[in-house]
Amino acid sequence: MKQDIILCGVGGQGILSIATVIAQAATAAGLHIKQAEVHGMSQRGGDVQSDLRLSTDEIFSDLIPDGSADLIISMEPMEALRYIPRLNAGGAVVSAAEPLVNIPDYPDQNEILRALSALPHAEVREISRIAREAGNPKGSNMVLLGIASKYIGILPAAALREAITVIFAAKGQDIIDANLRAFDLGAGNGL
Amino acid sequence: MKRLLLGDEAIALGAIHASLGGVYAYPGTPSTEITEFIQNDPLARSQGIRSRWCTNEKTAMEAALGMSYAGKRALVCMKHVGMNVCADAFVNSAITGVNGGLVVIAADDPSMHSSQNEQDSRFYGKFALVPVFEPTTQQEAYDLIAQAFDFSEANKVPVLFRIVTRLSHSRAEVELREPVRHEPLPLAQDKGWILLPAIARRQYAALLDKQSAFAQASEEAAVLEGGGSGLGVIACGIAYNYVRESGADVTILKVNRYPLPEKKVRELAAACERIIVVEDGQPVAEQDVRGILGPQYKVFGRLTGDLPRTGELTPDNVASALGCSSGKRLAVPGPVAARPPQLCPGCGHRDVYNALNAVAAEYPGARIFGDIGCYTLGALPPFKSLSSCVDMGASITMAKGAADAGVFPAIAVIGDSTFTHSGMTGLLDAVNDGANITVVISDNLTTAMTGGQDSAGTSKYEAICTALGVSPEHVRVVIPTAPNMPEITRIIREEIEYRGVSVIIPRRECMQTLRRKNKK
């Protein structure tokens, strides 16, 4: 069994933290993992993307072949669209609804949301609103991970929750709890 | 014990576990994380492994050679273009040979994710006649670095260790071994380190004599796998992963060392009807294979267009070259605009470019020569300030040359770390020649582009400039903020009008390092 995930967003939105949590959970579960990320110039407010591969068998390529990703997790709606050619025909898209407009020619937002919701398996949610509801306005990325958790079939949600407690352990119990609340609200588990 | 590590981190830990004495490096994507890992690793700290950043790749290479001379194991890390900066020391280190193991990591960036070119460092290995190691995976990177140190010491030669972005910046699990304690060798005593012509000729002959041992080691490391169709694949470094990913039924020669294993290449050729060479970067091995097999044998690769001549390998272009492309791709279903990187909100470089643009607009002949760093983004909208960006330090010297040819005003914009890396010598040229240039050292107190490493000249810039001969009244320090705009533009005008070398230093901390400090 394997699962190929594209993580994407804009530099500074925290996609690498999502990758770190999933990677921790996968490591604890004894899965094989490869995770390619982008450093350097593009981290300055440009589009950023990470290929995350989880498998029960050996993984060869660090990059996911085009047209074969099982899931796109995007912190930004236009960025989700950008990587659709990486997705397989039955793949799912989980994306933030809120646009990050930092370029002058950002396209019509409604058109972007229409294109996303027309996809066969897409879940587009207002993650910053949910993060505020969870009392953790900086936890949008953990909300998104919560929403995505039901599509990450290779790992149970409990494994991701456990990984959050490990990754944020150094920052204290309050930060762990805030991130778990964000994750749970995203996952639809209530508070 | 297993640990999830970036390729860069696997190399760092592999070196620490191989009894490293010191790492010498200048930050550069995608190599930076090697040195950062060593700086922060508890074992490295407890062993007192030397790890501070160096001023540039040449000082790094030379200091590492000095540590090797003294008998300890030394590591040098840089991005590919850093090899150009340290080339003099690197090439001659092959002639002197080494004492303690010396490994030079060159991190190539095919596709230019964060670079100005995609030069292939393996050429430097051939050029300097040193062995090149090129790991396939993070695990192999960890294992191979220890072998590289052993090989370097056993053969008294530096080893060039070549990696690419997709290995540097990809994580995978790595099985760790027990750290090895390796006693430093005695201080070097022989005269081979003094490269006077008579000695250098002997040393060069000795280096040539070692070549057959290097070739033999490559033969032993290369692995022939599978016995598929008539197609043979020479898979170098990470190319092997893409070949395996494709599932193609082929015979593979897995190569992770150079000089290329000639006998194994002939063996593969004999077992197959044709060969495709799959390598990330430039067609270095492909050219060698053509030389080995001659014009009659069918060899494919980047030179024949079966793989793209530019850009990095991907699982897709490799699968397609091996004839097993899946083909099905969804289209982008809605509007998508390019989102190029940009200067951070609140960044001081923004104020510098606003001021420069305002003043430059008053001079129709104004040209602003840029340099390498975050501030290169001043070339893009909304600023569009820069006319050039070539290599570390070129802003000052290109401005000088342009001023020599009559350009006025000729303005250079260079970052603080880039200035100490390669700008100071150019400034001395300008002073000695009485060049009419205005140099802006945009000082954000850090090496920002690569993630905020220490900058070698922090708090020393005024002293450096005046010591190089810039007159003290023409070394001007400003704080780049919007309210200071009238003062900054006035000073820029004054210094443009001064017929000689002037230096303006806008100084304000990088927003990224400031944010991290405030978090603590």
XYZ file of C-alpha atoms in Angstrom:
711
model
C 0.000 0.000 0.000
C 1.225 3.474 -0.780
C -0.012 7.046 -0.671
C 1.475 9.988 -2.587
C 0.631 13.454 -1.286
C 1.353 16.894 -2.740
C 1.555 19.628 -0.100
C 1.418 23.159 -1.441
C 0.864 26.780 -0.555
C 2.738 30.061 -0.366
C 6.128 30.490 1.343
C 5.581 31.135 5.054
C 2.145 29.424 5.316
C 3.446 26.434 7.232
C 3.198 23.565 4.767
C 6.499 22.156 6.000
C 4.975 21.823 9.502
C 2.169 19.720 8.026
C 4.795 17.601 6.283
C 6.741 17.223 9.524
C 3.682 15.957 11.426
C 2.701 13.450 8.729
C 6.324 12.311 8.457
C 6.536 11.803 12.231
C 3.336 9.754 12.219
C 4.558 7.668 9.285
C 7.912 7.027 10.944
C 6.219 5.938 14.174
C 3.957 3.619 12.168
C 6.992 2.002 10.537
C 6.107 3.141 7.015
C 8.682 3.972 4.368
C 8.759 7.682 3.646
C 10.300 10.183 1.241
C 9.643 13.873 1.448
C 11.079 16.363 -1.031
C 10.830 20.015 -0.066
C 11.766 23.395 -1.457
C 14.319 25.662 0.225
C 15.943 28.899 -0.857
C 14.612 31.649 -3.042
C 11.021 30.431 -3.530
C 10.423 30.468 0.232
C 10.184 34.272 -0.024
C 6.440 34.603 -0.659
C 6.490 32.471 -3.801
C 4.636 29.217 -4.432
C 6.080 26.346 -2.387
C 5.423 22.669 -2.675
C 6.502 19.404 -1.117
C 6.189 15.838 -2.423
C 5.386 13.408 0.391
C 5.414 9.669 -0.284
C 4.292 7.044 2.236
C 4.404 3.332 1.559
C 4.541 -0.102 3.152
C 7.113 -1.019 0.467
C 10.423 0.510 -0.572
C 10.091 3.912 -2.297
C 12.519 4.755 -5.100
C 11.882 8.267 -6.428
C 11.890 11.285 -4.082
C 9.483 12.950 -6.514
C 5.932 11.812 -7.265
C 5.402 11.117 -10.978
C 2.939 13.453 -12.695
C -0.641 12.261 -12.762
C -0.183 9.856 -9.875
C -0.616 11.765 -6.596
C -3.470 10.476 -4.440
C -4.052 13.697 -2.546
C -3.333 17.410 -2.747
C -3.278 19.327 0.534
C -3.173 23.059 -0.171
C -3.004 26.069 2.131
C -4.251 28.272 -0.725
C -6.947 27.709 -3.394
C -5.076 28.915 -6.502
C -2.058 26.845 -5.454
C -4.305 23.756 -5.285
C -5.276 24.323 -8.920
C -1.639 24.731 -9.969
C -0.807 21.148 -8.992
C -3.878 19.341 -10.410
C -1.718 17.846 -13.227
C 0.181 15.968 -10.506
C -3.056 14.277 -9.313
C -4.347 10.885 -10.468
C -7.836 10.721 -11.959
C -9.420 9.513 -8.716
C -7.330 11.721 -6.436
C -8.705 14.073 -3.768
C -8.052 17.765 -3.127
C -8.228 19.349 0.314
C -7.762 23.094 0.210
C -8.136 26.289 2.150
C -10.857 28.502 0.699
C -9.103 31.760 1.644
C -6.941 33.217 -1.120
C -3.561 34.745 -0.364
C -3.379 37.701 -2.727
C 0.231 38.881 -2.911
C 0.507 39.352 -6.678
C -1.100 42.074 -8.810
C -2.703 39.695 -11.340
C -4.391 37.282 -8.926
C -7.280 35.706 -10.884
C -10.980 35.992 -10.072
C -11.471 34.263 -6.727
C -14.926 32.909 -7.506
C -13.660 31.284 -10.670
C -10.944 29.537 -8.663
C -13.422 28.241 -6.080
C -15.852 27.122 -8.811
C -13.064 25.201 -10.570
C -12.081 23.532 -7.295
C -15.597 22.552 -6.271
C -16.233 21.097 -9.740
C -13.514 18.495 -9.093
C -14.853 15.008 -8.276
C -13.213 14.723 -4.839
C -12.585 18.166 -3.387
C -13.077 19.621 0.065
C -12.571 23.385 0.268
C -12.948 24.940 3.715
C -12.365 28.267 5.426
C -9.470 27.090 7.530
C -8.562 30.390 9.171
C -12.149 30.802 10.370
C -12.099 27.285 11.812
C -8.698 27.969 13.411
C -10.143 31.061 15.117
C -13.114 28.983 16.299
C -10.622 26.544 17.775
C -9.049 29.452 19.634
C -5.819 28.966 17.678
C -5.651 31.581 14.901
C -2.110 30.461 13.999
C -3.246 26.841 13.662
C -4.782 26.974 10.157
C -2.297 24.396 8.925
C -3.330 21.935 11.670
C -7.006 22.542 10.772
C -6.134 21.664 7.178
C -4.305 18.534 8.318
C -7.400 17.588 10.344
C -9.611 17.942 7.270
C -7.100 15.975 5.197
C -6.788 13.219 7.814
C -9.792 11.293 6.509
C -8.150 11.116 3.067
C -4.800 9.871 4.429
C -5.962 6.265 4.522
C -2.510 4.833 5.150
C -2.406 6.465 8.619
C -5.161 6.513 11.268
C -6.141 9.977 12.569
C -4.979 8.902 16.042
C -1.455 8.477 14.663
C -1.509 12.052 13.355
C -2.785 13.361 16.728
C -0.003 11.483 18.479
C 2.530 12.982 16.042
C 1.286 16.496 16.874
C 2.031 15.890 20.544
C 5.557 14.718 19.650
C 6.376 17.512 17.168
C 5.148 20.315 19.439
C 6.410 18.732 22.677
C 9.231 21.263 23.063
C 6.751 24.156 22.950
C 4.709 23.060 25.959
C 1.304 21.539 26.704
C -0.669 24.701 25.796
C 0.677 24.724 22.245
C 0.084 20.966 21.919
C -3.522 21.359 23.081
C -4.178 24.346 20.806
C -2.902 22.404 17.798
C -4.916 19.307 18.751
C -8.070 21.464 19.016
C -7.376 22.887 15.538
C -6.767 19.392 14.171
C -9.923 17.973 15.787
C -12.162 20.773 14.576
C -10.800 20.286 11.057
C -11.366 16.546 11.315
C -14.953 17.222 12.376
C -14.510 15.721 15.810
C -15.866 18.772 17.609
C -14.247 20.084 20.757
C 18.644 3.053 15.091
C 16.800 4.877 12.317
C 16.379 8.602 11.811
C 14.450 10.697 9.272
C 17.016 12.961 7.615
C 17.401 15.352 4.705
C 20.134 14.246 2.318
C 22.196 17.190 3.591
C 21.659 16.076 7.191
C 22.566 12.474 6.369
C 25.897 13.701 4.976
C 26.503 15.840 8.058
C 25.761 13.016 10.470
C 27.768 10.566 8.382
C 30.755 12.907 8.634
C 30.306 13.390 12.389
C 30.156 9.615 12.833
C 33.338 9.294 10.747
C 35.370 11.325 13.240
C 35.191 14.696 11.505
C 37.603 17.354 12.801
C 36.023 20.406 11.194
C 33.586 21.670 8.571
C 34.361 24.771 6.501
C 31.642 26.344 4.386
C 29.877 29.388 3.040
C 26.055 29.100 2.918
C 24.536 28.292 -0.461
C 21.352 26.496 -1.520
C 21.133 23.483 -1.588
C 24.209 22.831 0.619
C 23.517 25.033 3.668
C 21.848 22.416 5.882
C 24.986 20.260 6.041
C 26.937 22.815 8.038
C 23.877 23.944 10.028
C 23.296 20.368 11.155
C 26.883 20.030 12.366
C 26.647 23.383 14.165
C 23.604 22.182 16.108
C 24.367 18.506 16.650
C 25.065 17.627 20.317
C 27.693 14.991 19.473
C 29.499 17.404 17.126
C 29.510 20.010 19.875
C 30.753 17.623 22.525
C 33.583 16.564 20.214
C 34.483 20.184 19.509
C 34.052 19.849 15.751
C 34.955 23.195 14.194
C 31.914 24.542 12.315
C 31.656 28.373 12.086
C 30.764 29.876 8.707
C 33.644 31.035 6.516
C 33.882 34.255 4.500
C 33.776 32.425 1.170
C 34.362 29.017 -0.423
C 38.034 29.716 -1.127
C 38.862 30.526 2.492
C 36.847 27.439 3.460
C 38.724 25.141 1.063
C 42.127 26.426 2.151
C 41.385 26.192 5.868
C 40.143 22.628 5.379
C 43.365 21.799 3.541
C 45.269 23.211 6.510
C 43.327 20.984 8.897
C 44.045 18.007 6.658
C 47.762 18.958 6.620
C 47.662 18.885 10.409
C 46.261 15.352 10.311
C 42.542 15.797 11.036
C 39.562 14.988 8.844
C 38.024 18.060 7.200
C 34.841 18.673 5.226
C 34.174 21.554 2.815
C 30.578 22.286 1.716
C 29.275 24.587 -0.973
C 26.749 25.006 -3.731
C 27.992 24.240 -7.237
C 29.039 27.797 -8.131
C 31.131 27.860 -4.956
C 33.420 25.417 -6.786
C 34.304 28.273 -9.143
C 35.267 30.433 -6.172
C 37.504 27.786 -4.572
C 38.739 26.248 -7.831
C 42.333 27.447 -7.403
C 42.682 25.841 -3.992
C 40.662 22.765 -4.985
C 42.642 21.918 -8.118
C 45.965 22.407 -6.331
C 44.877 20.330 -3.334
C 44.887 17.377 -5.751
C 48.543 18.172 -6.535
C 49.637 18.555 -2.901
C 47.539 15.587 -1.881
C 46.107 15.370 1.622
C 47.073 14.073 5.039
C 43.902 13.840 7.161
C 40.895 12.853 5.027
C 39.518 15.762 2.971
C 36.060 15.627 1.398
C 34.628 18.465 -0.693
C 30.837 18.530 -1.058
C 29.472 20.257 -4.145
C 25.678 20.574 -4.187
C 24.532 21.024 -7.779
C 21.223 22.654 -8.636
C 19.974 21.348 -11.983
C 16.836 23.279 -13.018
C 18.323 26.302 -11.200
C 15.776 26.250 -8.367
C 17.895 28.806 -6.530
C 20.918 29.425 -8.789
C 22.233 31.276 -11.833
C 23.427 28.239 -13.774
C 23.314 24.439 -13.712
C 27.024 23.631 -14.057
C 27.895 20.042 -13.221
C 30.575 19.685 -10.537
C 31.656 16.282 -11.847
C 33.593 18.234 -14.493
C 35.718 19.614 -11.672
C 36.538 16.078 -10.603
C 37.794 15.197 -14.097
C 39.587 18.538 -14.386
C 41.435 18.132 -11.084
C 41.886 14.352 -11.589
C 40.260 13.540 -8.250
C 37.738 10.777 -7.551
C 34.073 11.822 -7.431
C 31.488 10.098 -5.221
C 27.794 10.568 -6.041
C 25.263 8.974 -3.654
C 21.920 7.601 -4.824
C 19.881 7.895 -1.643
C 20.004 9.521 1.800
C 21.157 6.184 3.254
C 23.905 5.896 0.692
C 24.921 9.513 1.363
C 25.324 8.675 5.046
C 27.305 5.501 4.320
C 29.370 6.883 1.454
C 30.701 9.902 3.321
C 32.577 7.639 5.744
C 33.986 5.693 2.793
C 34.997 8.975 1.174
C 37.066 9.943 4.225
C 38.709 6.511 4.337
C 39.416 6.638 0.602
C 40.836 10.152 0.850
C 43.232 9.160 3.612
C 44.243 5.864 2.027
C 44.957 7.433 -1.364
C 46.203 10.825 -0.089
C 43.773 12.665 -2.353
C 40.774 14.954 -1.790
C 37.426 13.353 -2.686
C 34.782 15.409 -4.472
C 31.327 14.417 -3.188
C 28.638 15.490 -5.637
C 24.964 15.805 -4.711
C 21.951 17.475 -6.341
C 19.029 19.498 -4.966
C 16.591 16.571 -4.919
C 18.873 14.567 -2.652
C 19.949 17.546 -0.509
C 16.393 18.613 0.224
C 14.538 15.342 0.436
C 13.996 13.395 3.651
C 14.138 9.647 4.099
C 14.881 7.208 6.881
C 18.532 6.464 7.463
C 19.874 3.528 9.462
C 22.688 4.850 11.655
C 25.833 3.019 12.728
C 28.047 3.424 15.786
C 30.271 6.500 15.497
C 33.895 5.613 14.712
C 36.691 7.152 16.795
C 39.579 7.760 14.488
C 42.840 9.181 15.849
C 44.248 12.178 13.945
C 47.291 11.406 11.794
C 50.682 12.939 12.600
C 51.398 16.364 11.134
C 52.461 16.200 7.476
C 56.261 16.279 7.034
C 56.887 15.821 3.320
C 57.869 18.539 0.829
C 54.954 17.721 -1.479
C 52.970 20.580 0.000
C 55.352 23.172 -1.430
C 54.199 23.540 -5.009
C 57.353 24.997 -6.500
C 57.589 23.869 -10.132
C 60.151 21.120 -9.507
C 58.081 19.639 -6.682
C 54.737 20.237 -8.413
C 55.919 18.236 -11.457
C 56.687 15.262 -9.217
C 53.405 15.634 -7.372
C 51.434 15.857 -10.606
C 53.091 12.674 -11.884
C 52.217 10.987 -8.590
C 48.582 12.090 -8.972
C 48.497 10.585 -12.472
C 49.920 7.343 -11.058
C 46.976 7.116 -8.651
C 44.395 7.214 -11.455
C 44.339 3.450 -12.000
C 43.560 2.937 -8.299
C 40.676 5.406 -8.564
C 39.370 3.581 -11.649
C 39.654 0.218 -9.892
C 37.650 1.523 -6.909
C 34.918 2.728 -9.278
C 34.784 -0.714 -10.890
C 34.306 -2.337 -7.490
C 31.564 0.106 -6.441
C 29.505 -0.112 -9.646
C 26.719 -2.722 -9.694
C 25.199 -4.474 -12.705
C 21.554 -5.408 -12.066
C 18.801 -7.205 -13.871
C 18.919 -8.823 -17.259
C 16.053 -7.283 -19.118
C 15.509 -6.373 -22.721
C 18.201 -5.211 -25.099
C 18.292 -1.804 -23.437
C 21.116 -1.109 -20.992
C 20.852 1.838 -18.594
C 23.782 3.605 -16.967
C 22.174 5.214 -13.913
C 24.317 7.786 -12.087
C 23.518 8.946 -8.555
C 19.829 9.698 -7.974
C 19.010 8.808 -11.592
C 18.952 5.200 -10.366
C 15.844 5.962 -8.256
C 13.910 7.279 -11.239
C 14.936 4.279 -13.363
C 13.689 1.874 -10.669
C 10.516 3.952 -10.176
C 9.682 3.538 -13.869
C 9.582 -0.244 -13.512
C 11.247 -0.578 -16.930
C 12.547 -4.061 -17.780
C 16.173 -3.111 -18.414
C 19.720 -4.000 -17.404
C 21.080 -1.333 -15.079
C 24.637 -0.288 -14.336
C 24.373 1.656 -11.068
C 27.201 4.173 -10.824
C 28.083 6.142 -7.688
C 31.785 6.814 -8.302
C 33.964 8.341 -10.982
C 36.146 7.985 -12.985
C 33.452 6.012 -14.783
C 33.963 2.218 -14.408
C 35.108 1.508 -17.953
C 35.163 -2.296 -17.705
C 31.624 -2.440 -16.312
C 30.442 -0.099 -19.076
C 31.909 -2.501 -21.664
C 30.276 -5.451 -19.878
C 26.892 -3.719 -20.031
C 27.426 -2.871 -23.698
C 28.236 -6.500 -24.487
C 25.065 -7.701 -22.759
C 22.799 -5.151 -24.472
C 22.125 -3.745 -27.929
C 22.030 -0.100 -26.950
C 22.663 2.043 -23.908
C 20.953 5.062 -22.439
C 22.887 7.192 -19.965
C 20.670 8.681 -17.251
C 22.419 11.339 -15.149
C 21.266 14.500 -13.392
C 22.996 17.651 -14.607
C 25.137 17.835 -17.708
C 26.027 14.878 -20.000
C 29.358 14.184 -18.279
C 29.131 10.382 -18.184
C 27.409 10.250 -21.567
C 30.421 11.845 -23.261
C 32.739 9.376 -21.517
C 30.586 6.413 -22.538
C 30.702 7.543 -26.176
C 34.473 7.672 -25.903
C 34.656 4.202 -24.346
C 32.281 2.445 -26.759
C 33.125 4.313 -29.955
C 30.863 5.688 -32.702
C 29.462 2.294 -33.771
C 27.641 1.579 -30.516
C 24.228 3.200 -30.011
C 24.335 5.508 -26.969
C 21.395 7.689 -25.993
C 20.922 10.379 -23.384
C 20.799 14.116 -23.036
C 23.036 14.709 -26.067
C 20.640 12.850 -28.372
C 17.542 14.562 -26.972
C 16.117 11.325 -25.524
C 16.420 13.091 -22.201
C 16.097 16.880 -22.029
C 19.387 18.739 -22.528
C 18.575 21.171 -19.678
C 16.865 20.892 -16.310
C 16.770 18.178 -13.686
C 15.720 14.595 -14.153
C 12.204 13.710 -13.034
C 10.446 10.356 -12.727
C 8.450 11.492 -15.780
C 11.216 12.390 -18.217
C 13.158 9.255 -17.211
C 10.103 6.973 -17.621
C 9.406 8.542 -20.990
C 13.015 8.018 -22.141
C 12.738 4.352 -21.087
C 9.531 3.989 -23.070
C 7.170 3.437 -20.167
C 5.401 6.737 -19.736
C 1.910 6.570 -18.262
C 0.830 9.567 -20.303
C -2.396 10.472 -18.497
C -2.336 13.958 -16.976
C -5.213 16.113 -15.820
C -5.323 19.701 -17.089
C -5.263 22.722 -14.787
C -9.019 23.265 -14.453
C -9.093 26.987 -13.629
C -7.173 30.262 -13.696
C -3.647 30.132 -12.239
C -1.158 33.011 -12.201
C 2.590 32.766 -11.619
C 3.595 33.578 -8.058
C 7.270 34.563 -8.116
C 9.185 35.022 -4.855
C 9.382 38.555 -3.500
C 11.011 40.606 -0.774
C 9.292 40.122 2.593
C 6.815 42.747 3.825
C 8.754 45.324 5.837
C 12.149 44.276 4.418
C 14.760 47.059 4.433
C 15.829 46.188 0.861
C 12.387 47.462 -0.220
C 13.169 50.923 1.146
C 16.599 50.835 -0.487
C 15.070 50.150 -3.909
C 12.342 52.758 -3.443
C 15.016 55.359 -2.697
C 17.333 54.241 -5.518
C 14.478 54.237 -8.039
C 13.417 57.745 -6.976
C 16.926 59.140 -7.452
C 17.788 57.080 -10.537
C 14.703 58.521 -12.250
C 16.450 61.917 -12.162
C 19.426 60.549 -14.147
C 18.573 59.155 -17.593
C 21.949 57.334 -17.796
C 21.662 55.632 -14.413
C 22.435 51.910 -14.234
C 22.139 49.803 -11.092
C 24.277 46.641 -11.011
C 22.948 43.916 -8.732
C 24.436 40.977 -6.899
C 23.544 37.614 -5.339
C 21.075 37.459 -2.428
C 17.490 38.263 -1.435
C 17.971 41.750 -2.882
C 18.334 40.232 -6.370
C 14.520 40.207 -6.172
C 14.814 43.987 -6.694
C 15.081 43.056 -10.397
C 11.416 41.941 -10.374
C 8.272 44.093 -10.163
C 7.384 46.335 -8.495
C 10.989 47.612 -8.311
C 12.643 46.527 -11.591
C 15.725 48.374 -10.358
C 18.540 46.108 -11.519
C 20.362 45.836 -14.824
C 22.544 42.864 -13.899
C 23.094 39.919 -11.548
C 26.004 37.658 -12.464
C 28.064 36.257 -9.604
C 29.085 36.997 -6.025
C 30.680 40.460 -5.932
C 30.126 41.397 -9.592
C 27.964 44.420 -8.759
C 30.933 46.538 -7.676
C 33.355 45.474 -10.398
C 30.754 45.665 -13.186
C 29.748 49.133 -12.008
C 33.426 50.070 -12.061
C 33.957 48.734 -15.591
C 30.805 50.461 -16.796
C 31.949 53.721 -15.162
C 35.327 53.279 -16.890
C 33.353 53.162 -20.150
C 31.462 56.350 -19.286
C 28.269 55.147 -17.596
C 27.015 57.708 -15.059
C 25.772 57.220 -12.464
C 27.065 53.657 -12.069
C 25.548 52.220 -8.909
C 26.258 48.850 -7.286
C 23.879 47.120 -4.862
C 25.436 44.349 -2.804
C 24.430 42.608 0.436
C 26.567 42.604 3.556
C 27.535 38.945 3.363
C 28.160 39.054 -0.394
C 30.388 42.100 0.126
C 32.746 40.273 2.470
C 32.498 37.106 0.330
C 33.752 38.722 -2.881
C 33.115 42.468 -2.934
C 36.048 43.849 -0.957
C 38.753 43.218 -3.566
C 36.623 44.873 -6.239
C 36.138 47.900 -4.015
C 39.930 48.175 -3.639
C 40.281 48.125 -7.438
C 37.715 50.918 -7.684
C 39.510 53.003 -5.045
C 42.929 52.498 -6.661
C 41.523 53.474 -10.051
C 39.600 56.481 -8.689
C 36.441 55.031 -10.262
C 33.302 57.152 -10.184
C 30.887 54.680 -8.622
C 28.359 54.609 -5.818
C 28.286 51.365 -3.866
C 25.258 50.489 -1.746
C 26.004 47.795 0.847
C 22.483 46.839 1.889
C 23.230 45.513 5.372
C 20.538 43.363 7.009
C 23.050 41.907 9.512
C 22.736 38.370 8.188
C 23.068 36.012 5.226
C 19.336 36.135 4.590
C 18.610 34.238 1.382
C 19.934 30.956 2.749
C 18.015 31.274 6.023
C 19.814 33.766 8.267
C 23.368 32.567 8.868
C 25.979 34.809 10.500
C 27.449 37.390 8.166
C 31.243 37.570 8.298
C 31.582 41.356 8.400
C 28.799 42.394 10.777
C 29.766 45.629 12.610
C 32.943 45.967 10.520
C 31.677 47.510 7.249
C 32.594 51.169 7.788
C 36.030 50.119 9.010
C 36.561 47.787 6.033
C 35.556 50.450 3.500
C 37.728 53.187 4.968
C 40.631 50.768 5.380
C 40.338 49.937 1.673
C 40.723 53.648 0.973
C 37.182 55.011 0.640
C 37.324 58.466 2.232
C 35.477 58.455 5.579
C 33.149 61.342 4.625
C 31.923 59.235 1.700
C 31.022 56.214 3.810
C 27.416 57.025 4.757
C 25.196 54.949 7.030
C 21.398 55.276 6.846
C 18.429 53.425 8.323
C 16.184 52.255 5.499
C 12.619 53.069 6.567
C 9.846 55.022 4.832
C 10.053 58.064 7.173
C 13.800 58.374 6.414
C 13.205 58.539 2.659
C 14.014 62.272 2.277
C 17.352 61.820 4.079
C 18.248 58.650 2.165
C 17.457 60.097 -1.264
C 19.427 63.268 -0.394
C 22.465 61.189 0.587
C 22.226 59.049 -2.558
C 22.135 62.239 -4.677
C 25.138 63.706 -2.840
C 27.196 60.566 -3.291
C 26.274 60.194 -6.958
C 27.448 63.773 -7.467
C 30.747 63.037 -5.675
C 33.274 62.120 -8.382
C 34.911 59.099 -6.801
C 34.115 55.955 -4.853
C 31.396 56.383 -2.264
C 29.718 53.767 -0.114
C 26.216 54.037 1.333
C 25.308 51.485 3.993
C 21.553 51.193 4.629
C 21.417 49.094 7.794
C 18.343 47.427 9.279
C 17.874 43.882 10.547
C 16.340 41.215 8.290
C 12.598 40.730 9.034
C 13.019 36.949 9.170
C 15.812 36.952 11.777
C 13.992 39.677 13.731
C 10.814 37.572 13.806
C 12.709 34.517 15.004
C 14.385 36.541 17.771
C 11.048 37.967 18.899
C 9.588 34.460 19.100
C 12.279 33.364 21.548
